[in-house]
mmCIF file with all atom_site columns, C-alpha atoms in Angstrom:
data_model
loop_
_atom_site.group_PDB
_atom_site.id
_atom_site.type_symbol
_atom_site.label_atom_id
_atom_site.label_alt_id
_atom_site.label_comp_id
_atom_site.label_asym_id
_atom_site.label_entity_id
_atom_site.label_seq_id
_atom_site.pdbx_PDB_ins_code
_atom_site.Cartn_x
_atom_site.Cartn_y
_atom_site.Cartn_z
_atom_site.occupancy
_atom_site.B_iso_or_equiv
_atom_site.pdbx_formal_charge
_atom_site.auth_seq_id
_atom_site.auth_comp_id
_atom_site.auth_asym_id
_atom_site.auth_atom_id
_atom_site.pdbx_PDB_model_num
ATOM 1   C CA . MET R 1 1   ? -2.206  38.651  3.116   1.00 39.00 ? 252 MET R CA 1
ATOM 2   C CA . ALA R 1 2   ? -0.369  36.976  5.969   1.00 41.00 ? 253 ALA R CA 1
ATOM 3   C CA . ASP R 1 3   ? -3.687  36.008  7.546   1.00 38.00 ? 254 ASP R CA 1
ATOM 4   C CA . SER R 1 4   ? -4.916  34.296  4.380   1.00 41.00 ? 255 SER R CA 1
ATOM 5   C CA . GLU R 1 5   ? -1.638  32.346  4.036   1.00 43.00 ? 256 GLU R CA 1
ATOM 6   C CA . ARG R 1 6   ? -1.807  31.300  7.668   1.00 40.00 ? 257 ARG R CA 1
ATOM 7   C CA . LEU R 1 7   ? -5.424  30.154  7.318   1.00 43.00 ? 258 LEU R CA 1
ATOM 8   C CA . SER R 1 8   ? -4.816  28.226  4.121   1.00 47.00 ? 259 SER R CA 1
ATOM 9   C CA . ALA R 1 9   ? -1.782  26.351  5.459   1.00 51.00 ? 260 ALA R CA 1
ATOM 10  C CA . PRO R 1 10  ? -3.718  24.301  8.044   1.00 59.00 ? 261 PRO R CA 1
ATOM 11  C CA . GLY R 1 11  ? -6.311  23.439  5.395   1.00 62.00 ? 262 GLY R CA 1
ATOM 12  C CA . CYS R 1 12  ? -3.592  22.167  3.081   1.00 60.00 ? 263 CYS R CA 1
ATOM 13  C CA . TRP R 1 13  ? -1.908  20.320  5.927   1.00 69.00 ? 264 TRP R CA 1
ATOM 14  C CA . ALA R 1 14  ? -5.215  18.776  6.968   1.00 73.00 ? 265 ALA R CA 1
ATOM 15  C CA . ALA R 1 15  ? -5.919  17.671  3.406   1.00 64.00 ? 266 ALA R CA 1
ATOM 16  C CA . CYS R 1 16  ? -2.501  16.019  3.209   1.00 67.00 ? 267 CYS R CA 1
ATOM 17  C CA . THR R 1 17  ? -2.645  14.363  6.616   1.00 73.00 ? 268 THR R CA 1
ATOM 18  C CA . ASN R 1 18  ? -6.216  13.100  6.308   1.00 81.00 ? 269 ASN R CA 1
ATOM 19  C CA . TYR R 1 19  ? -5.027  10.479  3.828   1.00 80.00 ? 270 TYR R CA 1
ATOM 20  C CA . TRP R 1 20  ? -3.194  8.382   6.390   1.00 75.00 ? 271 TRP R CA 1
ATOM 21  C CA . ARG R 1 21  ? -6.481  7.893   8.244   1.00 82.00 ? 272 ARG R CA 1
ATOM 22  C CA . THR R 1 22  ? -7.996  6.085   5.280   1.00 85.00 ? 273 THR R CA 1
ATOM 23  C CA . ARG R 1 23  ? -7.735  2.322   4.830   1.00 88.00 ? 274 ARG R CA 1
ATOM 24  C CA . LYS R 1 24  ? -5.249  2.674   1.967   1.00 87.00 ? 275 LYS R CA 1
ATOM 25  C CA . GLY R 1 25  ? -3.194  5.186   3.927   1.00 87.00 ? 276 GLY R CA 1
ATOM 26  C CA . LEU R 1 26  ? -3.019  2.860   6.924   1.00 89.00 ? 277 LEU R CA 1
ATOM 27  C CA . LEU R 1 27  ? -2.056  -0.055  4.678   1.00 91.00 ? 278 LEU R CA 1
ATOM 28  C CA . LEU R 1 28  ? 0.786   1.880   3.059   1.00 90.00 ? 279 LEU R CA 1
ATOM 29  C CA . PHE R 1 29  ? 1.979   3.174   6.431   1.00 91.00 ? 280 PHE R CA 1
ATOM 30  C CA . ALA R 1 30  ? 1.922   -0.352  7.881   1.00 93.00 ? 281 ALA R CA 1
ATOM 31  C CA . GLU R 1 31  ? 3.820   -1.637  4.842   1.00 93.00 ? 282 GLU R CA 1
ATOM 32  C CA . ILE R 1 32  ? 6.502   1.019   5.317   1.00 94.00 ? 283 ILE R CA 1
ATOM 33  C CA . LEU R 1 33  ? 6.907   0.190   9.014   1.00 94.00 ? 284 LEU R CA 1
ATOM 34  C CA . LEU R 1 34  ? 6.916   -3.571  8.459   1.00 93.00 ? 285 LEU R CA 1
ATOM 35  C CA . CYS R 1 35  ? 9.504   -3.256  5.676   1.00 92.00 ? 286 CYS R CA 1
ATOM 36  C CA . LEU R 1 36  ? 11.666  -1.169  8.000   1.00 93.00 ? 287 LEU R CA 1
ATOM 37  C CA . VAL R 1 37  ? 11.481  -3.759  10.798  1.00 92.00 ? 288 VAL R CA 1
ATOM 38  C CA . ILE R 1 38  ? 12.237  -6.586  8.362   1.00 90.00 ? 289 ILE R CA 1
ATOM 39  C CA . LEU R 1 39  ? 15.169  -4.578  7.013   1.00 90.00 ? 290 LEU R CA 1
ATOM 40  C CA . ILE R 1 40  ? 16.556  -4.189  10.521  1.00 90.00 ? 291 ILE R CA 1
ATOM 41  C CA . CYS R 1 41  ? 16.185  -7.922  11.194  1.00 87.00 ? 292 CYS R CA 1
ATOM 42  C CA . PHE R 1 42  ? 17.846  -8.875  7.914   1.00 84.00 ? 293 PHE R CA 1
ATOM 43  C CA . SER R 1 43  ? 20.656  -6.394  8.525   1.00 84.00 ? 294 SER R CA 1
ATOM 44  C CA . ALA R 1 44  ? 21.331  -7.965  11.909  1.00 83.00 ? 295 ALA R CA 1
ATOM 45  C CA . SER R 1 45  ? 21.581  -11.491 10.483  1.00 77.00 ? 296 SER R CA 1
ATOM 46  C CA . THR R 1 46  ? 22.492  -11.328 6.803   1.00 75.00 ? 297 THR R CA 1
ATOM 47  C CA . SER R 1 47  ? 22.229  -8.536  4.287   1.00 74.00 ? 298 SER R CA 1
ATOM 48  C CA . ALA R 1 48  ? 21.565  -10.878 1.361   1.00 78.00 ? 299 ALA R CA 1
ATOM 49  C CA . TYR R 1 49  ? 17.781  -10.478 1.563   1.00 81.00 ? 300 TYR R CA 1
ATOM 50  C CA . SER R 1 50  ? 17.571  -6.843  2.643   1.00 85.00 ? 301 SER R CA 1
ATOM 51  C CA . SER R 1 51  ? 17.219  -5.405  -0.872  1.00 89.00 ? 302 SER R CA 1
ATOM 52  C CA . LEU R 1 52  ? 13.578  -6.533  -1.119  1.00 89.00 ? 303 LEU R CA 1
ATOM 53  C CA . SER R 1 53  ? 12.693  -4.650  2.048   1.00 90.00 ? 304 SER R CA 1
ATOM 54  C CA . VAL R 1 54  ? 14.535  -1.528  0.922   1.00 92.00 ? 305 VAL R CA 1
ATOM 55  C CA . ILE R 1 55  ? 12.888  -1.457  -2.499  1.00 94.00 ? 306 ILE R CA 1
ATOM 56  C CA . GLU R 1 56  ? 9.390   -2.140  -1.182  1.00 93.00 ? 307 GLU R CA 1
ATOM 57  C CA . MET R 1 57  ? 9.778   0.437   1.582   1.00 93.00 ? 308 MET R CA 1
ATOM 58  C CA . ILE R 1 58  ? 10.878  3.110   -0.910  1.00 95.00 ? 309 ILE R CA 1
ATOM 59  C CA . ILE R 1 59  ? 8.094   2.311   -3.384  1.00 94.00 ? 310 ILE R CA 1
ATOM 60  C CA . ALA R 1 60  ? 5.461   2.286   -0.608  1.00 92.00 ? 311 ALA R CA 1
ATOM 61  C CA . ALA R 1 61  ? 6.765   5.602   0.745   1.00 92.00 ? 312 ALA R CA 1
ATOM 62  C CA . VAL R 1 62  ? 6.671   7.189   -2.714  1.00 92.00 ? 313 VAL R CA 1
ATOM 63  C CA . LEU R 1 63  ? 3.116   5.974   -3.286  1.00 91.00 ? 314 LEU R CA 1
ATOM 64  C CA . PHE R 1 64  ? 2.132   7.179   0.180   1.00 89.00 ? 315 PHE R CA 1
ATOM 65  C CA . VAL R 1 65  ? 3.368   10.692  -0.650  1.00 87.00 ? 316 VAL R CA 1
ATOM 66  C CA . ILE R 1 66  ? 1.759   10.619  -4.108  1.00 87.00 ? 317 ILE R CA 1
ATOM 67  C CA . TYR R 1 67  ? -1.622  9.601   -2.707  1.00 87.00 ? 318 TYR R CA 1
ATOM 68  C CA . MET R 1 68  ? -1.328  11.859  0.351   1.00 86.00 ? 319 MET R CA 1
ATOM 69  C CA . CYS R 1 69  ? -0.628  14.960  -1.748  1.00 83.00 ? 320 CYS R CA 1
ATOM 70  C CA . ASP R 1 70  ? -3.286  13.925  -4.296  1.00 82.00 ? 321 ASP R CA 1
ATOM 71  C CA . LEU R 1 71  ? -0.698  13.870  -7.081  1.00 84.00 ? 322 LEU R CA 1
ATOM 72  C CA . HIS R 1 72  ? -2.277  10.790  -8.665  1.00 84.00 ? 323 HIS R CA 1
ATOM 73  C CA . THR R 1 73  ? -5.072  12.990  -10.015 1.00 85.00 ? 324 THR R CA 1
ATOM 74  C CA . LYS R 1 74  ? -2.537  15.314  -11.630 1.00 87.00 ? 325 LYS R CA 1
ATOM 75  C CA . LEU R 1 75  ? -0.785  12.443  -13.452 1.00 85.00 ? 326 LEU R CA 1
ATOM 76  C CA . PRO R 1 76  ? -3.631  10.783  -15.381 1.00 86.00 ? 327 PRO R CA 1
ATOM 77  C CA . PHE R 1 77  ? -1.349  9.043   -17.890 1.00 89.00 ? 328 PHE R CA 1
ATOM 78  C CA . ILE R 1 78  ? -0.411  6.459   -15.223 1.00 88.00 ? 329 ILE R CA 1
ATOM 79  C CA . ASN R 1 79  ? -3.080  3.936   -14.350 1.00 89.00 ? 330 ASN R CA 1
ATOM 80  C CA . TRP R 1 80  ? -2.656  4.170   -10.564 1.00 87.00 ? 331 TRP R CA 1
ATOM 81  C CA . PRO R 1 81  ? -5.055  1.418   -9.464  1.00 88.00 ? 332 PRO R CA 1
ATOM 82  C CA . TRP R 1 82  ? -3.402  -1.191  -11.687 1.00 90.00 ? 333 TRP R CA 1
ATOM 83  C CA . SER R 1 83  ? 0.107   0.040   -10.811 1.00 91.00 ? 334 SER R CA 1
ATOM 84  C CA . ASP R 1 84  ? -0.623  -0.197  -7.111  1.00 91.00 ? 335 ASP R CA 1
ATOM 85  C CA . PHE R 1 85  ? -2.275  -3.600  -7.527  1.00 92.00 ? 336 PHE R CA 1
ATOM 86  C CA . PHE R 1 86  ? 0.699   -5.091  -9.364  1.00 94.00 ? 337 PHE R CA 1
ATOM 87  C CA . ARG R 1 87  ? 3.136   -3.527  -6.881  1.00 93.00 ? 338 ARG R CA 1
ATOM 88  C CA . SER R 1 88  ? 1.408   -5.115  -3.915  1.00 94.00 ? 339 SER R CA 1
ATOM 89  C CA . LEU R 1 89  ? 0.839   -8.453  -5.693  1.00 95.00 ? 340 LEU R CA 1
ATOM 90  C CA . ILE R 1 90  ? 4.495   -8.741  -6.727  1.00 95.00 ? 341 ILE R CA 1
ATOM 91  C CA . ALA R 1 91  ? 5.606   -7.720  -3.237  1.00 94.00 ? 342 ALA R CA 1
ATOM 92  C CA . ALA R 1 92  ? 3.405   -10.406 -1.672  1.00 95.00 ? 343 ALA R CA 1
ATOM 93  C CA . ILE R 1 93  ? 4.820   -13.077 -3.966  1.00 96.00 ? 344 ILE R CA 1
ATOM 94  C CA . LEU R 1 94  ? 8.427   -11.978 -3.433  1.00 94.00 ? 345 LEU R CA 1
ATOM 95  C CA . TYR R 1 95  ? 8.016   -11.774 0.346   1.00 93.00 ? 346 TYR R CA 1
ATOM 96  C CA . LEU R 1 96  ? 6.480   -15.255 0.379   1.00 95.00 ? 347 LEU R CA 1
ATOM 97  C CA . ILE R 1 97  ? 9.380   -16.722 -1.585  1.00 94.00 ? 348 ILE R CA 1
ATOM 98  C CA . THR R 1 98  ? 12.011  -14.868 0.442   1.00 91.00 ? 349 THR R CA 1
ATOM 99  C CA . SER R 1 99  ? 10.439  -15.800 3.770   1.00 91.00 ? 350 SER R CA 1
ATOM 100 C CA . ILE R 1 100 ? 10.208  -19.481 2.882   1.00 92.00 ? 351 ILE R CA 1
ATOM 101 C CA . VAL R 1 101 ? 13.856  -19.505 1.775   1.00 90.00 ? 352 VAL R CA 1
ATOM 102 C CA . VAL R 1 102 ? 14.964  -17.716 4.946   1.00 89.00 ? 353 VAL R CA 1
ATOM 103 C CA . LEU R 1 103 ? 12.984  -20.032 7.224   1.00 89.00 ? 354 LEU R CA 1
ATOM 104 C CA . VAL R 1 104 ? 14.241  -23.159 5.463   1.00 91.00 ? 355 VAL R CA 1
ATOM 105 C CA . GLU R 1 105 ? 17.874  -22.015 5.706   1.00 85.00 ? 356 GLU R CA 1
ATOM 106 C CA . ARG R 1 106 ? 17.677  -21.631 9.465   1.00 76.00 ? 357 ARG R CA 1
ATOM 107 C CA . GLY R 1 107 ? 19.881  -19.155 11.187  1.00 76.00 ? 358 GLY R CA 1
ATOM 108 C CA . GLY R 1 108 ? 20.012  -16.841 14.130  1.00 80.00 ? 359 GLY R CA 1
ATOM 109 C CA . HIS R 1 109 ? 17.023  -15.449 15.953  1.00 86.00 ? 360 HIS R CA 1
ATOM 110 C CA . SER R 1 110 ? 16.920  -12.269 13.913  1.00 84.00 ? 361 SER R CA 1
ATOM 111 C CA . LYS R 1 111 ? 16.814  -14.299 10.686  1.00 85.00 ? 362 LYS R CA 1
ATOM 112 C CA . ILE R 1 112 ? 13.886  -16.362 11.972  1.00 87.00 ? 363 ILE R CA 1
ATOM 113 C CA . VAL R 1 113 ? 12.085  -13.220 13.114  1.00 89.00 ? 364 VAL R CA 1
ATOM 114 C CA . ALA R 1 114 ? 12.687  -11.659 9.688   1.00 87.00 ? 365 ALA R CA 1
ATOM 115 C CA . GLY R 1 115 ? 11.234  -14.777 8.027   1.00 88.00 ? 366 GLY R CA 1
ATOM 116 C CA . VAL R 1 116 ? 8.125   -14.715 10.219  1.00 92.00 ? 367 VAL R CA 1
ATOM 117 C CA . LEU R 1 117 ? 7.690   -10.975 9.691   1.00 92.00 ? 368 LEU R CA 1
ATOM 118 C CA . GLY R 1 118 ? 8.115   -11.614 5.971   1.00 91.00 ? 369 GLY R CA 1
ATOM 119 C CA . LEU R 1 119 ? 5.170   -14.003 6.108   1.00 94.00 ? 370 LEU R CA 1
ATOM 120 C CA . MET R 1 120 ? 3.188   -11.288 7.881   1.00 95.00 ? 371 MET R CA 1
ATOM 121 C CA . ALA R 1 121 ? 4.247   -8.866  5.120   1.00 94.00 ? 372 ALA R CA 1
ATOM 122 C CA . THR R 1 122 ? 2.984   -11.416 2.586   1.00 95.00 ? 373 THR R CA 1
ATOM 123 C CA . ILE R 1 123 ? -0.427  -11.313 4.237   1.00 95.00 ? 374 ILE R CA 1
ATOM 124 C CA . LEU R 1 124 ? -0.388  -7.502  4.440   1.00 94.00 ? 375 LEU R CA 1
ATOM 125 C CA . PHE R 1 125 ? 0.650   -7.025  0.816   1.00 94.00 ? 376 PHE R CA 1
ATOM 126 C CA . GLY R 1 126 ? -1.823  -9.711  -0.275  1.00 94.00 ? 377 GLY R CA 1
ATOM 127 C CA . TYR R 1 127 ? -4.631  -7.905  1.520   1.00 94.00 ? 378 TYR R CA 1
ATOM 128 C CA . ASP R 1 128 ? -3.499  -4.674  -0.104  1.00 92.00 ? 379 ASP R CA 1
ATOM 129 C CA . ALA R 1 129 ? -3.585  -6.365  -3.517  1.00 92.00 ? 380 ALA R CA 1
ATOM 130 C CA . TYR R 1 130 ? -7.088  -7.692  -2.814  1.00 92.00 ? 381 TYR R CA 1
ATOM 131 C CA . PHE R 1 131 ? -8.270  -4.316  -1.576  1.00 89.00 ? 382 PHE R CA 1
ATOM 132 C CA . THR R 1 132 ? -6.821  -2.377  -4.529  1.00 88.00 ? 383 THR R CA 1
ATOM 133 C CA . PHE R 1 133 ? -7.846  -4.814  -7.282  1.00 85.00 ? 384 PHE R CA 1
ATOM 134 C CA . PRO R 1 134 ? -9.298  -2.396  -9.876  1.00 77.00 ? 385 PRO R CA 1
ATOM 135 C CA . LEU R 1 135 ? -12.032 -4.694  -11.190 1.00 77.00 ? 386 LEU R CA 1
ATOM 136 C CA . ARG R 1 136 ? -13.255 -5.232  -7.622  1.00 70.00 ? 387 ARG R CA 1
ATOM 137 C CA . GLN R 1 137 ? -13.645 -1.473  -7.151  1.00 65.00 ? 388 GLN R CA 1
ATOM 138 C CA . GLN R 1 138 ? -15.933 -0.994  -10.140 1.00 62.00 ? 389 GLN R CA 1
ATOM 139 C CA . ARG R 1 139 ? -19.397 -1.183  -8.725  1.00 57.00 ? 390 ARG R CA 1
ATOM 140 C CA . HIS R 1 140 ? -22.484 -2.007  -10.728 1.00 51.00 ? 391 HIS R CA 1
ATOM 141 C CA . THR R 1 141 ? -25.041 0.745   -10.498 1.00 55.00 ? 392 THR R CA 1
ATOM 142 C CA . ALA R 1 142 ? -28.659 -0.188  -10.879 1.00 54.00 ? 393 ALA R CA 1
ATOM 143 C CA . ALA R 1 143 ? -30.584 1.395   -13.690 1.00 54.00 ? 394 ALA R CA 1
ATOM 144 C CA . PRO R 1 144 ? -33.169 3.935   -12.602 1.00 59.00 ? 395 PRO R CA 1
ATOM 145 C CA . THR R 1 145 ? -36.628 2.488   -12.380 1.00 61.00 ? 396 THR R CA 1
ATOM 146 C CA . ASP R 1 146 ? -39.922 4.189   -12.862 1.00 58.00 ? 397 ASP R CA 1
ATOM 147 C CA . PRO R 1 147 ? -42.374 3.494   -10.008 1.00 57.00 ? 398 PRO R CA 1
ATOM 148 C CA . THR R 1 148 ? -45.318 3.653   -12.423 1.00 65.00 ? 399 THR R CA 1
ATOM 149 C CA . ASP R 1 149 ? -43.996 0.630   -14.360 1.00 57.00 ? 400 ASP R CA 1
ATOM 150 C CA . GLY R 1 150 ? -45.494 -1.875  -11.918 1.00 53.00 ? 401 GLY R CA 1
ATOM 151 C CA . PRO R 1 151 ? -47.441 -5.023  -12.810 1.00 57.00 ? 402 PRO R CA 1
ATOM 152 C CA . VAL R 1 152 ? -50.694 -4.355  -14.604 1.00 54.00 ? 403 VAL R CA 1
#
């Protein structure tokens, strides 16, 4: 019994950790790290804009765990592709607005760095929104053809 538990644990761990090697896993991980760095920069200059980074980092971390543990298949009543698309689209828009406001205000070096990193986060979240757009993911499959139906 102990041998079967020991052998199944690495398989479960491998299934959970293989997600971060996918494109979506890398995007979510990069979003979490970028939000953390922006949070640190905002905390060093002014804490007025740090709530966006905190909220986006928490939501990205929760989605990362949900996708990593394959919980999205166990909760079918939530439309995960559309939820993730709107999350990343709204984050891109909010980071764009916040970064422009921060860069226009001018401030210390950490505030400028946070504004520039916010623009980078806008690009990252925008790419995530483009990549996760549900209608883009639906592929058209060609109808099967019969090779004997050639020209007569």
